[in-house]
């Protein structure tokens, strides 16, 4: 099995859901659920990179999880994880999986798959995708879509419905045209620690600023991103209070009565 570490960025001041890592899901802080998922994936180490002592305190009961207290001024989770990597002392070849702090249902197989996609591919970065099941999802600007080439590397990520089916969508946008597959991006990333530092040092790209998608910085700079299909269902993360309510329902359904 591929050896890897998991790093979870957990910023307190999330714009759409302030204090998100400490929001309760099933009576426990959200960040606790995410850290447990990382442990289940078989990572060599699991780190949470945060800027708030309250988040560190919430993880005190998980002795296997290490906490990196990082600067509050970081503009992105990538910047925060780059500092975490320096604190952890990982060498440049260490395989790092960036698991977002709002993924309480991330499947262990999916976490492993992004590490394996990095090691098995030629690109310096990897991520996951899953199929889009309905037109509502495809046209939702909050859902990031992607297209990839024959080497399973990303051509582009967008909030727009790509690829645009000219004839099918001219007829209707209420259903997906038959015989075609669209991909939803799953916001989990793999890279070696050395490339993580390189990405954090890159200036924001023009496309990144237009779409508000940090991964476009990598493509615009001329690097490739391997894209694997998640081997298991990978539910969307939590960004809003409504998402948290839906997550509560999912957790109840998963909990034995």
CSV table of C-alpha atoms in Angstrom, one decimal:
chain,number,residue,atom,x,y,z
A,1,UNK,CA,0.0,0.0,0.0
A,2,UNK,CA,1.2,3.5,-0.8
A,3,UNK,CA,2.6,5.3,2.2
A,4,UNK,CA,1.2,8.7,2.8
A,5,UNK,CA,0.3,11.3,5.4
A,6,UNK,CA,-2.9,13.2,5.7
A,7,UNK,CA,-3.0,16.9,6.5
A,8,UNK,CA,-6.3,18.6,7.2
A,9,UNK,CA,-6.6,22.5,7.0
A,10,UNK,CA,-9.0,23.7,9.6
A,11,UNK,CA,-9.5,27.5,9.7
A,12,UNK,CA,-11.9,28.9,12.2
A,13,UNK,CA,-13.2,31.9,10.3
A,14,UNK,CA,-14.9,30.2,7.3
A,15,UNK,CA,-16.8,32.8,5.4
A,16,UNK,CA,-20.0,30.9,4.7
A,17,UNK,CA,-20.1,29.0,8.0
A,18,UNK,CA,-18.0,30.7,10.7
A,19,UNK,CA,-16.5,28.4,13.2
A,20,UNK,CA,-17.1,25.5,10.8
A,21,UNK,CA,-14.5,23.0,12.3
A,22,UNK,CA,-16.2,23.3,15.7
A,23,UNK,CA,-19.8,23.1,14.4
A,24,UNK,CA,-21.5,20.0,16.0
A,25,UNK,CA,-22.4,17.0,13.9
A,26,UNK,CA,-24.0,14.2,15.9
A,27,UNK,CA,-23.0,16.1,19.0
A,28,UNK,CA,-19.3,16.2,18.1
A,29,UNK,CA,-17.1,18.9,16.4
A,30,UNK,CA,-17.0,18.5,12.6
A,31,UNK,CA,-13.2,18.4,12.6
A,32,UNK,CA,-13.2,15.3,14.9
A,33,UNK,CA,-15.3,13.4,12.3
A,34,UNK,CA,-12.8,14.4,9.5
A,35,UNK,CA,-9.8,13.3,11.5
A,36,UNK,CA,-11.3,9.9,12.3
A,37,UNK,CA,-11.9,9.4,8.5
A,38,UNK,CA,-8.2,10.1,7.9
A,39,UNK,CA,-7.1,7.6,10.5
A,40,UNK,CA,-9.4,4.9,9.0
A,41,UNK,CA,-7.6,5.4,5.6
A,42,UNK,CA,-4.3,4.0,7.0
A,43,UNK,CA,-2.2,7.2,6.8
A,44,UNK,CA,1.3,7.0,8.4
A,45,UNK,CA,0.5,10.3,10.1
A,46,UNK,CA,-2.6,12.5,10.4
A,47,UNK,CA,-2.1,16.2,11.1
A,48,UNK,CA,-4.6,19.0,11.5
A,49,UNK,CA,-3.3,22.5,10.6
A,50,UNK,CA,-5.3,25.2,12.4
A,51,UNK,CA,-5.1,28.8,13.5
A,52,UNK,CA,-7.3,28.4,16.6
A,53,UNK,CA,-6.5,26.8,20.0
A,54,UNK,CA,-10.2,25.8,20.4
A,55,UNK,CA,-9.8,23.5,17.3
A,56,UNK,CA,-6.7,22.0,18.8
A,57,UNK,CA,-8.5,21.4,22.1
A,58,UNK,CA,-11.4,19.6,20.3
A,59,UNK,CA,-8.9,17.1,19.0
A,60,UNK,CA,-7.3,16.4,22.4
A,61,UNK,CA,-9.1,13.0,22.7
A,62,UNK,CA,-7.6,11.7,19.5
A,63,UNK,CA,-4.0,10.9,20.5
A,64,UNK,CA,-3.0,9.7,17.1
A,65,UNK,CA,-3.7,13.1,15.5
A,66,UNK,CA,-1.1,15.8,15.6
A,67,UNK,CA,-1.9,19.5,15.5
A,68,UNK,CA,0.2,22.2,13.8
A,69,UNK,CA,-0.6,25.7,15.0
A,70,UNK,CA,-0.3,27.8,11.9
A,71,UNK,CA,-0.5,31.5,11.1
A,72,UNK,CA,-4.0,33.1,11.0
A,73,UNK,CA,-2.9,35.1,7.9
A,74,UNK,CA,-2.8,32.3,5.4
A,75,UNK,CA,-4.9,33.1,2.3
A,76,UNK,CA,-5.6,29.4,1.5
A,77,UNK,CA,-5.6,25.9,2.9
A,78,UNK,CA,-2.6,25.1,0.6
A,79,UNK,CA,-0.6,27.9,2.3
A,80,UNK,CA,-1.6,26.5,5.7
A,81,UNK,CA,-0.5,23.0,4.8
A,82,UNK,CA,2.8,24.2,3.4
A,83,UNK,CA,3.5,25.6,6.9
A,84,UNK,CA,2.3,22.3,8.5
A,85,UNK,CA,4.7,20.4,6.3
A,86,UNK,CA,7.6,22.5,7.6
A,87,UNK,CA,6.5,22.0,11.2
A,88,UNK,CA,6.1,18.3,10.7
A,89,UNK,CA,9.5,18.1,9.0
A,90,UNK,CA,8.4,16.0,6.0
A,91,UNK,CA,11.0,15.5,3.4
A,92,UNK,CA,10.3,16.6,-0.2
A,93,UNK,CA,9.2,13.1,-1.3
A,94,UNK,CA,6.6,12.6,1.3
A,95,UNK,CA,3.2,11.9,-0.2
A,96,UNK,CA,0.7,14.4,1.3
A,97,UNK,CA,-3.1,14.1,1.0
A,98,UNK,CA,-4.9,17.3,1.6
A,99,UNK,CA,-8.2,16.3,3.1
A,100,UNK,CA,-10.5,19.3,3.5
A,101,UNK,CA,-11.8,20.0,7.0
A,102,UNK,CA,-15.4,19.8,5.9
A,103,UNK,CA,-15.5,16.2,4.7
A,104,UNK,CA,-17.0,14.2,7.6
A,105,UNK,CA,-18.0,11.3,5.3
A,106,UNK,CA,-14.8,11.0,3.2
A,107,UNK,CA,-14.4,7.3,2.4
A,108,UNK,CA,-11.1,5.6,3.4
A,109,UNK,CA,-10.8,4.1,-0.1
A,110,UNK,CA,-11.1,7.6,-1.6
A,111,UNK,CA,-8.4,9.0,0.6
A,112,UNK,CA,-6.1,6.2,-0.4
A,113,UNK,CA,-7.0,6.5,-4.1
A,114,UNK,CA,-5.8,10.1,-4.3
A,115,UNK,CA,-2.4,9.1,-2.9
A,116,UNK,CA,-2.2,6.1,-5.3
A,117,UNK,CA,-3.2,8.3,-8.3
A,118,UNK,CA,-0.2,10.6,-7.4
A,119,UNK,CA,2.3,7.7,-7.1
A,120,UNK,CA,1.0,5.8,-10.2
A,121,UNK,CA,0.7,8.9,-12.5
A,122,UNK,CA,3.2,11.2,-14.0
A,123,UNK,CA,1.7,14.5,-12.7
A,124,UNK,CA,3.0,16.2,-9.6
A,125,UNK,CA,-0.5,16.5,-8.2
A,126,UNK,CA,-3.6,14.4,-8.0
A,127,UNK,CA,-7.3,14.7,-7.2
A,128,UNK,CA,-10.6,12.8,-7.4
A,129,UNK,CA,-13.8,13.1,-9.4
A,130,UNK,CA,-17.1,11.3,-9.5
A,131,UNK,CA,-19.9,11.2,-12.1
A,132,UNK,CA,-22.6,13.9,-12.3
A,133,UNK,CA,-26.0,12.3,-12.0
A,134,UNK,CA,-28.4,15.0,-12.9
A,135,UNK,CA,-28.7,18.3,-14.8
A,136,UNK,CA,-29.4,20.3,-11.6
A,137,UNK,CA,-25.9,19.4,-10.3
A,138,UNK,CA,-24.2,20.1,-13.6
A,139,UNK,CA,-25.6,23.6,-13.8
A,140,UNK,CA,-25.0,24.4,-10.1
A,141,UNK,CA,-22.2,27.0,-9.9
A,142,UNK,CA,-21.4,25.7,-6.4
A,143,UNK,CA,-20.5,22.3,-7.9
A,144,UNK,CA,-17.1,22.3,-9.6
A,145,UNK,CA,-16.9,20.3,-12.8
A,146,UNK,CA,-13.8,19.1,-14.7
A,147,UNK,CA,-12.7,17.6,-18.0
A,148,UNK,CA,-9.7,15.3,-18.4
A,149,UNK,CA,-7.5,14.0,-21.2
A,150,UNK,CA,-6.7,10.4,-22.3
A,151,UNK,CA,-4.0,10.2,-19.7
A,152,UNK,CA,-6.6,11.0,-17.0
A,153,UNK,CA,-5.1,14.4,-16.4
A,154,UNK,CA,-7.2,17.5,-15.8
A,155,UNK,CA,-7.7,19.8,-18.8
A,156,UNK,CA,-9.8,22.3,-16.9
A,157,UNK,CA,-11.9,22.8,-13.8
A,158,UNK,CA,-14.9,25.2,-13.8
A,159,UNK,CA,-18.1,26.2,-12.1
A,160,UNK,CA,-19.7,26.2,-15.5
A,161,UNK,CA,-21.2,23.0,-17.0
A,162,UNK,CA,-18.2,21.6,-19.0
A,163,UNK,CA,-18.1,20.1,-21.5
A,164,UNK,CA,-20.9,22.0,-23.1
A,165,UNK,CA,-23.2,19.7,-25.1
A,166,UNK,CA,-24.1,22.1,-27.9
A,167,UNK,CA,-27.0,20.1,-29.5
A,168,UNK,CA,-28.3,18.4,-26.3
A,169,UNK,CA,-28.5,21.6,-24.3
A,170,UNK,CA,-30.0,23.5,-27.2
A,171,UNK,CA,-32.9,21.1,-26.9
A,172,UNK,CA,-33.2,21.1,-23.1
A,173,UNK,CA,-31.3,21.8,-19.9
A,174,UNK,CA,-33.6,19.8,-17.7
A,175,UNK,CA,-31.9,16.5,-18.2
A,176,UNK,CA,-28.4,15.2,-19.2
A,177,UNK,CA,-28.1,14.1,-22.8
A,178,UNK,CA,-27.7,10.4,-23.1
A,179,UNK,CA,-24.5,8.7,-24.0
A,180,UNK,CA,-22.2,11.2,-22.3
A,181,UNK,CA,-20.6,11.5,-18.9
A,182,UNK,CA,-19.8,14.6,-16.8
A,183,UNK,CA,-17.5,14.7,-13.8
A,184,UNK,CA,-17.9,16.5,-10.5
A,185,UNK,CA,-14.6,17.5,-8.8
A,186,UNK,CA,-14.0,16.2,-5.3
A,187,UNK,CA,-11.8,18.7,-3.4
A,188,UNK,CA,-9.2,16.4,-2.1
A,189,UNK,CA,-5.6,16.6,-3.4
A,190,UNK,CA,-2.4,14.6,-3.3
A,191,UNK,CA,1.2,16.0,-3.8
A,192,UNK,CA,4.6,15.4,-2.6
A,193,UNK,CA,5.7,17.8,0.2
A,194,UNK,CA,8.2,19.5,-2.1
A,195,UNK,CA,5.6,20.3,-4.7
A,196,UNK,CA,3.2,21.5,-2.0
A,197,UNK,CA,5.8,24.1,-1.1
A,198,UNK,CA,6.1,25.0,-4.8
A,199,UNK,CA,2.4,25.5,-5.2
A,200,UNK,CA,2.2,27.7,-2.1
A,201,UNK,CA,4.9,29.9,-3.5
A,202,UNK,CA,3.1,30.4,-6.8
A,203,UNK,CA,1.3,33.7,-7.4
A,204,UNK,CA,-2.5,33.4,-7.9
A,205,UNK,CA,-3.3,32.8,-11.5
A,206,UNK,CA,-5.7,34.8,-13.7
A,207,UNK,CA,-8.0,31.8,-14.2
A,208,UNK,CA,-7.9,31.0,-10.5
A,209,UNK,CA,-9.1,34.5,-9.7
A,210,UNK,CA,-11.9,34.4,-12.3
A,211,UNK,CA,-13.3,31.1,-11.2
A,212,UNK,CA,-12.2,31.3,-7.5
A,213,UNK,CA,-10.7,27.8,-7.9
A,214,UNK,CA,-7.2,27.5,-6.5
A,215,UNK,CA,-6.3,24.3,-8.4
A,216,UNK,CA,-6.4,26.3,-11.7
A,217,UNK,CA,-3.2,28.0,-10.5
A,218,UNK,CA,-1.4,24.7,-11.0
A,219,UNK,CA,-2.8,24.2,-14.6
A,220,UNK,CA,-2.1,27.8,-15.6
A,221,UNK,CA,1.5,27.5,-14.4
A,222,UNK,CA,1.9,24.5,-16.8
A,223,UNK,CA,1.8,21.6,-14.4
A,224,UNK,CA,-0.5,18.5,-14.7
A,225,UNK,CA,-3.0,17.1,-12.2
A,226,UNK,CA,-3.9,13.4,-12.3
A,227,UNK,CA,-7.6,12.8,-11.9
A,228,UNK,CA,-8.9,9.4,-10.6
A,229,UNK,CA,-12.5,8.4,-10.2
A,230,UNK,CA,-13.4,7.8,-6.5
A,231,UNK,CA,-13.8,4.1,-5.8
A,232,UNK,CA,-16.6,4.8,-3.5
A,233,UNK,CA,-19.4,7.4,-3.1
A,234,UNK,CA,-17.8,10.7,-1.8
A,235,UNK,CA,-20.6,12.9,-0.5
A,236,UNK,CA,-20.1,16.7,-0.9
A,237,UNK,CA,-18.5,18.6,1.9
A,238,UNK,CA,-20.2,21.0,4.3
A,239,UNK,CA,-20.2,24.7,3.4
A,240,UNK,CA,-23.5,26.0,4.6
A,241,UNK,CA,-26.0,25.5,7.5
A,242,UNK,CA,-28.2,23.6,5.1
A,243,UNK,CA,-25.3,21.3,4.3
A,244,UNK,CA,-24.9,20.7,8.0
A,245,UNK,CA,-28.6,19.8,8.4
A,246,UNK,CA,-28.3,17.3,5.5
A,247,UNK,CA,-25.2,15.8,7.1
A,248,UNK,CA,-27.1,15.3,10.4
A,249,UNK,CA,-29.7,13.3,8.4
A,250,UNK,CA,-27.0,11.2,6.7
A,251,UNK,CA,-25.3,10.5,10.1
A,252,UNK,CA,-28.6,9.4,11.6
A,253,UNK,CA,-29.1,7.0,8.8
A,254,UNK,CA,-25.6,5.6,9.2
A,255,UNK,CA,-26.0,5.1,13.0
A,256,UNK,CA,-27.3,1.8,14.2
A,257,UNK,CA,-30.5,2.2,16.2
